[in-house]
Amino acid sequence: MCLAIPAKIESLDALASTAIVNLNNIRKEVSTLLLDEVTVGDYVLVHVGYALERIDPVEAARTLAMFDDMQALGDTE
Amino acid sequence: MKYVDEFRDGDKARQIAELIQSEVRPDHQYRLMEFCGGHTHAIFRFGLVDLMPENIQFIHGPGCPVCVLPAGRIEAVIKLLENSDNLILCTYADLMRVPAGKRDSLHKAKARGADIRMIYSSTDALNIARNNPGQQVFFFAIGFETTTPPTAAAIKIAHHEKLKNFSVFCNHVETPPAMAHILSSGETQLDGILGPSHVSTIIGSHAYAECCKQYSTPFVIAGFEPLDILQSTLMLVRQINEGRFEVENQYCRAVKTDGNKKAQTLMSEIFEQRPLFEWRGLGELANSAIQIKNRFSDFDAEKRFAMEHIEVADIKGCICPAVLRGVSNPDECKLFGTVCTPEDPKGACMVSSEGACAAYYSYGRYRTEVEVVNS
Ligand code: SF4
């Protein structure tokens, strides 16, 4: 029930507070009522037809870089 | 899929696991509770248990909304359906096969002719209400804080449109009180908690600060992908080794300290704290759930319909309550895998895609079998 899937926003209807997202190449309309600012190209977490939160690309890259560091550390041991 | 595949890299998973292996103290047992059923399933599905040193143990938590819903609440809905002829029930699919009283379920009620529609979103329930003005649309709302804002939005929209035939049976519950209950009961010793990721996108990581401090227990808000879980486990191991206890946020790509303010404002506009609510397995917990505010009582199904309070006993032998408290493992249940299977579930923990019994059945059972064959 708590699963939410990352999806890219392809278009926005600001008046209706909806967006069309691309979920693994399937297009789906989701509500953006819960978000203040979204722009086309953003990735959002989709849960029961609502975008819950934006995925922060900078933080995501930072987390991925941390995995690489862990790898480096692991390798040297 | 972006933001999924990169977080499932097998080589990196093994590297992080090696790091965990090298950092755990051999003389220490690490009992870590993953609160969410989503974590439990990922841990089994991706074989993370097999990557862990023997002294790290994952204890499965109650984070499965379907599992903690008392069966009597489903039974009450079935009764209502049987006594009315113009009711359309809208429900998320997860609830359909959950055992209610006397081996009944919504699935069986539907087969008997009740008008039950499985929906993907609260928006679908609104559409059904708009398209069927002559019928009452009853939305069976369940879930943790992740799922609450979409329900709040539906009530707000229904209020705005003055929909006369839409109401919500509110069963939304809150995670921090459940966590506090488990930590305070001391029934199972826990050294750290892998905290909810998607719940925390809404309520923020600070929602657990009090709990963490009061029970001196390390918390890490953990994403649902395998690398997220491994990194979070490493972060917990480090907190434990260093004697720290704080709320750390591994899932910072989506969780902020104070969460989603807009969603929180919407929730507090529509809902208020419910003084007491029963959780299956945990019992009655004060201030652990929400109810619809009086201002929106037209949309409150509990007020619109005379809903009965029904007590339903668990099937004899089902140990779901102990599983939900992290006291027992599914494979300790005598019915597991024989009498109780996902095709013919005897308890909610075997139905849901977040239930611990379903995780053991789908992934764990085969693990043991393989081990047996190899030895
Ligand atoms: S295996 Fe089935 S009967 Fe046993 S605890 Fe799990 S859900 Fe209940």
Short mmCIF file of C-alpha atoms and ligand atoms in Angstrom, two decimals:
data_model
loop_
_atom_site.label_atom_id
_atom_site.label_comp_id
_atom_site.label_asym_id
_atom_site.label_seq_id
_atom_site.Cartn_x
_atom_site.Cartn_y
_atom_site.Cartn_z
CA MET A 1 0.00 0.00 0.00
CA CYS A 2 2.86 2.34 0.69
CA LEU A 3 4.70 1.67 -2.51
CA ALA A 4 5.31 4.68 -4.69
CA ILE A 5 6.91 4.57 -8.11
CA PRO A 6 9.26 7.16 -9.66
CA ALA A 7 7.80 8.59 -12.86
CA LYS A 8 8.77 11.43 -15.17
CA ILE A 9 6.37 14.31 -15.77
CA GLU A 10 5.70 14.72 -19.48
CA SER A 11 3.06 17.42 -19.42
CA LEU A 12 1.18 19.53 -16.91
CA ASP A 13 -2.34 20.88 -16.64
CA ALA A 14 -1.93 23.60 -14.03
CA LEU A 15 -5.64 24.45 -13.96
CA ALA A 16 -6.74 20.91 -13.20
CA SER A 17 -3.65 20.20 -11.03
CA THR A 18 -2.90 17.10 -13.03
CA ALA A 19 0.09 15.80 -14.92
CA ILE A 20 0.72 13.10 -17.46
CA VAL A 21 3.58 10.93 -16.26
CA ASN A 22 5.55 8.24 -18.00
CA LEU A 23 5.53 5.09 -15.89
CA ASN A 24 7.75 2.58 -17.63
CA ASN A 25 6.47 3.79 -21.01
CA ILE A 26 2.86 3.77 -19.91
CA ARG A 27 1.28 7.22 -19.78
CA LYS A 28 -0.89 7.94 -16.80
CA GLU A 29 -2.70 10.96 -15.44
CA VAL A 30 -1.82 11.79 -11.85
CA SER A 31 -2.88 14.56 -9.50
CA THR A 32 -0.28 17.18 -8.56
CA LEU A 33 -2.47 18.69 -5.82
CA LEU A 34 0.01 17.74 -3.12
CA LEU A 35 2.96 19.53 -4.71
CA ASP A 36 3.75 23.21 -4.86
CA GLU A 37 6.13 23.33 -7.72
CA VAL A 38 6.51 20.80 -10.44
CA THR A 39 7.87 21.22 -13.92
CA VAL A 40 7.90 19.05 -17.00
CA GLY A 41 10.90 16.73 -16.80
CA ASP A 42 10.74 16.38 -13.00
CA TYR A 43 10.59 12.92 -11.51
CA VAL A 44 7.92 12.39 -8.90
CA LEU A 45 6.91 9.52 -6.63
CA VAL A 46 3.48 8.29 -7.71
CA HIS A 47 1.17 6.64 -5.20
CA VAL A 48 -2.54 5.83 -5.69
CA GLY A 49 -2.83 8.36 -8.51
CA TYR A 50 -1.10 11.21 -6.69
CA ALA A 51 2.38 12.66 -7.00
CA LEU A 52 3.60 12.57 -3.39
CA GLU A 53 6.94 14.27 -3.69
CA ARG A 54 9.55 15.40 -6.19
CA ILE A 55 12.67 13.30 -6.44
CA ASP A 56 15.65 15.57 -5.89
CA PRO A 57 18.17 14.73 -8.63
CA VAL A 58 21.09 16.28 -6.70
CA GLU A 59 20.39 14.20 -3.59
CA ALA A 60 19.89 11.08 -5.70
CA ALA A 61 23.26 11.62 -7.39
CA ARG A 62 24.87 12.17 -4.01
CA THR A 63 23.47 8.88 -2.67
CA LEU A 64 24.69 7.04 -5.77
CA ALA A 65 28.15 8.58 -5.38
CA MET A 66 28.20 7.35 -1.79
CA PHE A 67 27.66 3.80 -3.04
CA ASP A 68 30.72 4.21 -5.25
CA ASP A 69 32.78 5.39 -2.30
CA MET A 70 31.71 2.39 -0.32
CA GLN A 71 32.79 0.26 -3.19
CA ALA A 72 36.21 1.90 -3.23
CA LEU A 73 36.60 1.35 0.49
CA GLY A 74 35.48 -2.25 0.17
CA ASP A 75 37.99 -2.82 -2.64
CA THR A 76 40.94 -1.60 -0.66
CA GLU A 77 40.27 -4.00 2.15
CA MET B 1 13.60 2.57 -14.93
CA LYS B 2 15.41 5.68 -13.69
CA TYR B 3 15.72 5.93 -9.89
CA VAL B 4 15.04 2.21 -9.64
CA ASP B 5 17.63 0.29 -11.66
CA GLU B 6 20.66 2.20 -10.31
CA PHE B 7 19.54 1.30 -6.81
CA ARG B 8 19.47 -2.43 -7.58
CA ASP B 9 23.06 -2.97 -8.78
CA GLY B 10 24.17 -6.40 -7.59
CA ASP B 11 27.92 -5.69 -7.47
CA LYS B 12 27.40 -2.59 -5.37
CA ALA B 13 25.06 -4.52 -3.12
CA ARG B 14 27.77 -7.09 -2.43
CA GLN B 15 30.31 -4.34 -1.77
CA ILE B 16 28.10 -2.62 0.78
CA ALA B 17 27.35 -6.00 2.35
CA GLU B 18 31.13 -6.62 2.67
CA LEU B 19 31.50 -3.30 4.38
CA ILE B 20 28.73 -4.24 6.81
CA GLN B 21 30.46 -7.59 7.43
CA SER B 22 33.71 -5.81 8.20
CA GLU B 23 32.12 -3.32 10.60
CA VAL B 24 29.84 -5.48 12.75
CA ARG B 25 31.21 -6.48 16.12
CA PRO B 26 31.32 -10.25 16.31
CA ASP B 27 30.24 -10.23 19.96
CA HIS B 28 27.15 -8.13 19.34
CA GLN B 29 23.69 -9.09 18.12
CA TYR B 30 22.08 -6.47 15.90
CA ARG B 31 18.31 -6.73 16.04
CA LEU B 32 16.95 -4.29 13.48
CA MET B 33 13.25 -3.78 12.87
CA GLU B 34 12.15 -2.83 9.38
CA PHE B 35 8.86 -1.12 10.11
CA CYS B 36 7.41 -1.36 6.59
CA GLY B 37 6.16 -4.45 4.87
CA GLY B 38 7.63 -2.95 1.70
CA HIS B 39 11.08 -3.31 3.28
CA THR B 40 10.32 -6.87 4.41
CA HIS B 41 9.41 -7.85 0.86
CA ALA B 42 12.48 -6.17 -0.65
CA ILE B 43 14.75 -7.85 1.93
CA PHE B 44 13.45 -11.26 0.89
CA ARG B 45 12.91 -10.62 -2.79
CA PHE B 46 16.46 -9.39 -3.34
CA GLY B 47 18.03 -11.93 -1.01
CA LEU B 48 19.44 -9.30 1.34
CA VAL B 49 19.12 -11.66 4.31
CA ASP B 50 21.68 -13.93 2.67
CA LEU B 51 24.15 -11.05 2.30
CA MET B 52 24.05 -10.20 6.00
CA PRO B 53 26.38 -11.50 8.70
CA GLU B 54 24.70 -13.93 11.08
CA ASN B 55 24.53 -11.46 13.92
CA ILE B 56 22.32 -9.05 11.98
CA GLN B 57 18.70 -10.01 12.29
CA PHE B 58 15.81 -8.29 10.57
CA ILE B 59 12.70 -8.19 12.75
CA HIS B 60 9.57 -7.55 10.73
CA GLY B 61 7.35 -4.70 11.83
CA PRO B 62 3.64 -3.88 11.59
CA GLY B 63 3.95 -1.61 8.54
CA CYS B 64 1.29 -3.30 6.46
CA PRO B 65 -1.96 -1.29 6.51
CA VAL B 66 -4.11 -4.22 5.45
CA CYS B 67 -2.59 -6.45 8.15
CA VAL B 68 -3.21 -4.09 11.06
CA LEU B 69 -6.85 -3.41 10.16
CA PRO B 70 -9.09 -5.31 12.59
CA ALA B 71 -11.12 -7.88 10.65
CA GLY B 72 -14.27 -6.56 12.33
CA ARG B 73 -14.01 -3.36 10.28
CA ILE B 74 -14.28 -5.44 7.08
CA GLU B 75 -17.07 -7.53 8.56
CA ALA B 76 -19.00 -4.32 9.36
CA VAL B 77 -18.72 -3.24 5.72
CA ILE B 78 -19.93 -6.63 4.47
CA LYS B 79 -22.93 -6.39 6.83
CA LEU B 80 -23.72 -2.93 5.53
CA LEU B 81 -23.51 -4.10 1.91
CA GLU B 82 -25.90 -6.95 2.66
CA ASN B 83 -28.45 -4.63 4.20
CA SER B 84 -28.54 -1.97 1.50
CA ASP B 85 -29.48 -2.13 -2.12
CA ASN B 86 -28.02 1.06 -3.52
CA LEU B 87 -24.49 0.95 -2.20
CA ILE B 88 -21.35 0.86 -4.31
CA LEU B 89 -18.24 -0.05 -2.34
CA CYS B 90 -14.94 1.31 -3.63
CA THR B 91 -11.81 -0.31 -2.25
CA TYR B 92 -8.12 -0.70 -2.97
CA ALA B 93 -7.50 -4.21 -4.28
CA ASP B 94 -5.33 -5.20 -1.28
CA LEU B 95 -8.41 -5.49 0.93
CA MET B 96 -10.41 -7.85 -1.26
CA ARG B 97 -9.07 -11.17 -0.03
CA VAL B 98 -8.43 -10.29 3.60
CA PRO B 99 -10.32 -12.73 5.85
CA ALA B 100 -13.24 -11.11 7.65
CA GLY B 101 -15.49 -13.07 10.01
CA LYS B 102 -16.53 -16.69 9.40
CA ARG B 103 -14.18 -17.19 6.46
CA ASP B 104 -15.87 -14.40 4.57
CA SER B 105 -14.14 -11.64 2.58
CA LEU B 106 -15.03 -8.74 0.30
CA HIS B 107 -14.03 -11.01 -2.58
CA LYS B 108 -16.69 -13.51 -1.54
CA ALA B 109 -19.25 -10.77 -0.93
CA LYS B 110 -18.64 -9.57 -4.48
CA ALA B 111 -19.19 -13.08 -5.78
CA ARG B 112 -22.51 -13.10 -3.93
CA GLY B 113 -23.57 -10.03 -5.88
CA ALA B 114 -22.46 -6.99 -3.85
CA ASP B 115 -21.43 -4.03 -5.98
CA ILE B 116 -17.76 -3.77 -5.11
CA ARG B 117 -15.36 -1.87 -7.35
CA MET B 118 -11.61 -2.13 -7.04
CA ILE B 119 -10.06 1.26 -7.53
CA TYR B 120 -6.53 2.49 -8.07
CA SER B 121 -7.07 6.00 -6.72
CA SER B 122 -9.52 8.00 -4.60
CA THR B 123 -10.10 9.94 -7.82
CA ASP B 124 -11.74 6.82 -9.28
CA ALA B 125 -14.15 6.68 -6.34
CA LEU B 126 -15.12 10.31 -6.98
CA ASN B 127 -15.75 9.55 -10.64
CA ILE B 128 -17.94 6.59 -9.75
CA ALA B 129 -19.95 8.87 -7.44
CA ARG B 130 -20.34 11.50 -10.16
CA ASN B 131 -21.48 8.88 -12.67
CA ASN B 132 -23.95 7.16 -10.34
CA PRO B 133 -25.96 9.93 -8.69
CA GLY B 134 -28.74 7.53 -7.69
CA GLN B 135 -26.41 5.38 -5.62
CA GLN B 136 -24.34 5.84 -2.50
CA VAL B 137 -20.61 5.47 -3.07
CA PHE B 138 -18.76 4.23 0.00
CA PHE B 139 -14.97 4.53 -0.10
CA PHE B 140 -13.15 2.08 2.19
CA ALA B 141 -10.12 4.23 3.00
CA ILE B 142 -7.14 2.56 4.63
CA GLY B 143 -3.44 3.20 4.82
CA PHE B 144 -0.68 5.04 6.65
CA GLU B 145 0.25 8.69 6.16
CA THR B 146 1.33 7.91 2.57
CA THR B 147 -2.24 7.19 1.53
CA THR B 148 -4.02 9.73 3.75
CA PRO B 149 -3.46 12.88 1.65
CA PRO B 150 -5.19 11.40 -1.44
CA THR B 151 -8.20 10.56 0.77
CA ALA B 152 -8.17 14.10 2.20
CA ALA B 153 -8.08 15.48 -1.34
CA ALA B 154 -11.10 13.38 -2.35
CA ILE B 155 -13.14 14.67 0.62
CA LYS B 156 -12.15 18.24 -0.15
CA ILE B 157 -13.16 17.87 -3.80
CA ALA B 158 -16.45 16.15 -2.86
CA HIS B 159 -17.19 18.99 -0.45
CA HIS B 160 -16.40 21.57 -3.09
CA GLU B 161 -18.65 19.84 -5.64
CA LYS B 162 -21.33 19.26 -2.99
CA LEU B 163 -21.46 15.58 -3.88
CA LYS B 164 -24.39 14.07 -2.01
CA ASN B 165 -23.62 10.41 -2.61
CA PHE B 166 -19.98 10.07 -1.58
CA SER B 167 -18.64 9.08 1.81
CA VAL B 168 -15.43 7.77 3.29
CA PHE B 169 -14.97 4.99 5.84
CA CYS B 170 -11.81 6.32 7.43
CA ASN B 171 -9.33 3.75 8.72
CA HIS B 172 -6.17 5.78 8.30
CA VAL B 173 -3.56 5.22 10.98
CA GLU B 174 -0.30 6.89 11.97
CA THR B 175 3.10 5.27 12.15
CA PRO B 176 4.95 7.06 15.00
CA PRO B 177 2.48 5.93 17.72
CA ALA B 178 2.74 2.32 16.53
CA MET B 179 6.50 2.52 16.67
CA ALA B 180 6.42 4.05 20.12
CA HIS B 181 4.10 1.27 21.24
CA ILE B 182 6.44 -1.46 20.03
CA LEU B 183 9.48 0.19 21.61
CA SER B 184 7.73 0.87 24.91
CA SER B 185 6.26 -2.61 25.27
CA GLY B 186 9.76 -4.11 25.34
CA GLU B 187 8.27 -7.38 24.08
CA THR B 188 10.98 -7.69 21.53
CA GLN B 189 14.42 -6.21 22.01
CA LEU B 190 15.36 -3.84 19.19
CA ASP B 191 18.72 -2.18 18.54
CA GLY B 192 17.63 0.00 15.66
CA ILE B 193 14.82 0.83 13.28
CA LEU B 194 14.72 1.06 9.51
CA GLY B 195 12.10 3.78 9.22
CA PRO B 196 9.37 4.21 6.61
CA SER B 197 10.37 5.92 3.40
CA HIS B 198 7.17 6.91 1.65
CA VAL B 199 5.30 7.69 4.87
CA SER B 200 8.20 10.02 5.68
CA THR B 201 7.90 11.91 2.37
CA ILE B 202 4.65 13.19 3.88
CA ILE B 203 5.36 13.54 7.62
CA GLY B 204 9.11 14.17 7.43
CA SER B 205 11.98 12.48 9.20
CA HIS B 206 11.58 14.68 12.30
CA ALA B 207 8.29 12.87 13.07
CA TYR B 208 10.37 10.09 14.66
CA ALA B 209 12.70 12.30 16.68
CA GLU B 210 10.71 11.99 19.91
CA CYS B 211 10.44 8.23 19.66
CA CYS B 212 14.15 7.89 18.90
CA LYS B 213 15.09 10.03 21.89
CA GLN B 214 12.61 8.59 24.35
CA TYR B 215 13.66 5.00 23.69
CA SER B 216 17.32 5.76 22.90
CA THR B 217 16.93 3.85 19.65
CA PRO B 218 18.78 4.58 16.40
CA PHE B 219 16.54 5.34 13.40
CA VAL B 220 17.38 5.48 9.72
CA ILE B 221 14.71 6.52 7.20
CA ALA B 222 15.40 3.99 4.46
CA GLY B 223 14.44 3.90 0.79
CA PHE B 224 12.76 0.77 -0.55
CA GLU B 225 15.38 -0.32 -3.10
CA PRO B 226 17.98 -2.94 -2.13
CA LEU B 227 20.96 -0.56 -2.11
CA ASP B 228 18.94 1.87 0.02
CA ILE B 229 18.20 -0.87 2.54
CA LEU B 230 21.83 -2.00 2.65
CA GLN B 231 23.16 1.52 3.09
CA SER B 232 20.58 2.16 5.82
CA THR B 233 21.60 -1.05 7.57
CA LEU B 234 25.22 0.11 7.48
CA MET B 235 24.16 3.47 8.93
CA LEU B 236 22.32 1.69 11.76
CA VAL B 237 25.31 -0.56 12.47
CA ARG B 238 27.52 2.52 12.74
CA GLN B 239 25.09 4.30 15.09
CA ILE B 240 24.92 1.20 17.27
CA ASN B 241 28.70 0.71 17.30
CA GLU B 242 29.29 4.33 18.20
CA GLY B 243 26.56 4.39 20.85
CA ARG B 244 24.63 7.10 19.01
CA PHE B 245 20.89 7.30 18.61
CA GLU B 246 19.54 9.80 16.13
CA VAL B 247 17.16 9.96 13.21
CA GLU B 248 19.26 9.77 10.06
CA ASN B 249 17.79 10.09 6.60
CA GLN B 250 19.16 7.77 3.93
CA TYR B 251 16.26 8.48 1.56
CA CYS B 252 17.11 12.15 1.18
CA ARG B 253 16.24 12.15 -2.51
CA ALA B 254 12.56 12.26 -1.49
CA VAL B 255 12.31 12.86 2.26
CA LYS B 256 12.80 16.25 3.86
CA THR B 257 13.16 16.87 7.58
CA ASP B 258 9.71 18.39 7.85
CA GLY B 259 8.05 16.47 5.03
CA ASN B 260 5.46 17.68 2.56
CA LYS B 261 3.87 20.77 4.13
CA LYS B 262 1.15 21.07 1.52
CA ALA B 263 0.00 17.51 2.15
CA GLN B 264 0.14 18.09 5.92
CA THR B 265 -2.00 21.24 5.65
CA LEU B 266 -4.57 19.37 3.58
CA MET B 267 -4.68 16.49 6.05
CA SER B 268 -5.16 18.78 9.04
CA GLU B 269 -7.91 20.66 7.22
CA ILE B 270 -9.99 17.48 6.79
CA PHE B 271 -8.92 15.19 9.63
CA GLU B 272 -8.41 15.32 13.36
CA GLN B 273 -6.87 12.93 15.86
CA ARG B 274 -9.04 9.96 16.85
CA PRO B 275 -8.76 9.39 20.61
CA LEU B 276 -8.56 5.60 20.36
CA PHE B 277 -8.23 3.12 17.51
CA GLU B 278 -7.72 -0.60 17.45
CA TRP B 279 -4.79 -2.05 15.54
CA ARG B 280 -4.78 -5.75 14.79
CA GLY B 281 -1.91 -7.22 16.78
CA LEU B 282 -1.13 -4.06 18.73
CA GLY B 283 -4.51 -3.54 20.39
CA GLU B 284 -6.14 -0.20 21.11
CA LEU B 285 -3.69 2.69 20.82
CA ALA B 286 -4.42 6.24 21.91
CA ASN B 287 -3.97 9.01 19.31
CA SER B 288 -2.79 6.57 16.67
CA ALA B 289 -5.40 7.23 13.99
CA ILE B 290 -7.44 10.02 12.49
CA GLN B 291 -11.10 10.74 11.89
CA ILE B 292 -13.01 13.12 9.64
CA LYS B 293 -13.66 16.54 11.21
CA ASN B 294 -17.23 17.48 12.06
CA ARG B 295 -17.24 20.13 9.38
CA PHE B 296 -17.03 17.35 6.79
CA SER B 297 -19.28 14.89 8.60
CA ASP B 298 -21.55 14.63 5.53
CA PHE B 299 -18.73 12.65 3.99
CA ASP B 300 -18.10 10.45 7.01
CA ALA B 301 -19.48 6.97 6.27
CA GLU B 302 -19.38 6.07 9.97
CA LYS B 303 -21.85 8.89 10.61
CA ARG B 304 -23.94 8.50 7.47
CA PHE B 305 -24.51 4.78 7.93
CA ALA B 306 -25.10 3.00 11.18
CA MET B 307 -21.90 1.00 11.11
CA GLU B 308 -21.83 -1.84 13.59
CA HIS B 309 -18.84 -2.45 15.83
CA ILE B 310 -18.04 -6.10 15.30
CA GLU B 311 -15.38 -8.20 17.00
CA VAL B 312 -13.91 -10.93 14.85
CA ALA B 313 -11.60 -13.52 16.34
CA ASP B 314 -8.54 -14.65 14.38
CA ILE B 315 -8.68 -18.14 12.91
CA LYS B 316 -7.43 -20.67 15.43
CA GLY B 317 -3.69 -21.10 15.07
CA CYS B 318 -3.07 -17.84 13.16
CA ILE B 319 -0.29 -15.93 14.90
CA CYS B 320 -0.57 -12.71 12.85
CA PRO B 321 -0.77 -10.53 15.98
CA ALA B 322 2.59 -11.83 17.24
CA VAL B 323 4.08 -11.51 13.75
CA LEU B 324 2.91 -7.89 13.56
CA ARG B 325 4.59 -7.08 16.88
CA GLY B 326 7.87 -8.60 15.73
CA VAL B 327 7.61 -11.28 18.41
CA SER B 328 7.23 -14.29 16.09
CA ASN B 329 8.29 -15.16 12.58
CA PRO B 330 5.74 -16.39 10.03
CA ASP B 331 7.36 -19.82 9.77
CA GLU B 332 6.59 -20.37 13.46
CA CYS B 333 2.89 -20.48 12.55
CA LYS B 334 1.59 -24.04 12.29
CA LEU B 335 -0.72 -23.07 9.43
CA PHE B 336 2.03 -21.41 7.38
CA GLY B 337 2.35 -22.81 3.87
CA THR B 338 0.02 -25.74 4.53
CA VAL B 339 -3.40 -24.54 5.62
CA CYS B 340 -2.56 -20.89 4.96
CA THR B 341 -1.28 -19.90 1.51
CA PRO B 342 -1.73 -16.78 -0.65
CA GLU B 343 -4.39 -18.70 -2.64
CA ASP B 344 -6.31 -19.51 0.53
CA PRO B 345 -5.12 -17.04 3.18
CA LYS B 346 -6.20 -17.46 6.80
CA GLY B 347 -4.79 -14.17 8.00
CA ALA B 348 -4.17 -10.76 6.46
CA CYS B 349 -0.38 -11.16 6.71
CA MET B 350 -0.59 -13.84 4.00
CA VAL B 351 -2.75 -11.73 1.67
CA SER B 352 -1.05 -8.45 1.31
CA SER B 353 1.93 -7.70 -0.87
CA GLU B 354 3.32 -6.12 2.30
CA GLY B 355 2.50 -8.92 4.73
CA ALA B 356 5.39 -10.78 6.35
CA CYS B 357 3.77 -14.19 5.82
CA ALA B 358 3.35 -13.49 2.11
CA ALA B 359 7.03 -12.44 1.92
CA TYR B 360 8.15 -15.68 3.58
CA TYR B 361 5.88 -17.71 1.36
CA SER B 362 6.91 -16.03 -1.89
CA TYR B 363 10.65 -15.83 -1.29
CA GLY B 364 11.71 -17.24 2.07
CA ARG B 365 10.22 -20.71 1.79
CA TYR B 366 12.23 -21.52 -1.29
CA ARG B 367 15.40 -20.28 0.36
CA THR B 368 15.11 -22.86 3.10
CA GLU B 369 14.29 -25.56 0.59
CA VAL B 370 17.38 -24.75 -1.45
CA GLU B 371 19.51 -24.81 1.66
CA VAL B 372 18.12 -28.19 2.60
CA VAL B 373 18.88 -29.59 -0.82
CA ASN B 374 22.44 -28.29 -0.69
CA SER B 375 23.29 -29.69 2.69
S1 SF4 C 1 0.79 -18.00 8.09
FE1 SF4 C 1 -1.37 -17.44 7.81
S2 SF4 C 1 -2.36 -18.17 9.64
FE2 SF4 C 1 -0.18 -18.11 10.09
S3 SF4 C 1 0.23 -16.09 10.99
FE3 SF4 C 1 0.53 -15.88 8.80
S4 SF4 C 1 -1.45 -15.23 7.99
FE4 SF4 C 1 -1.84 -16.02 10.05
#
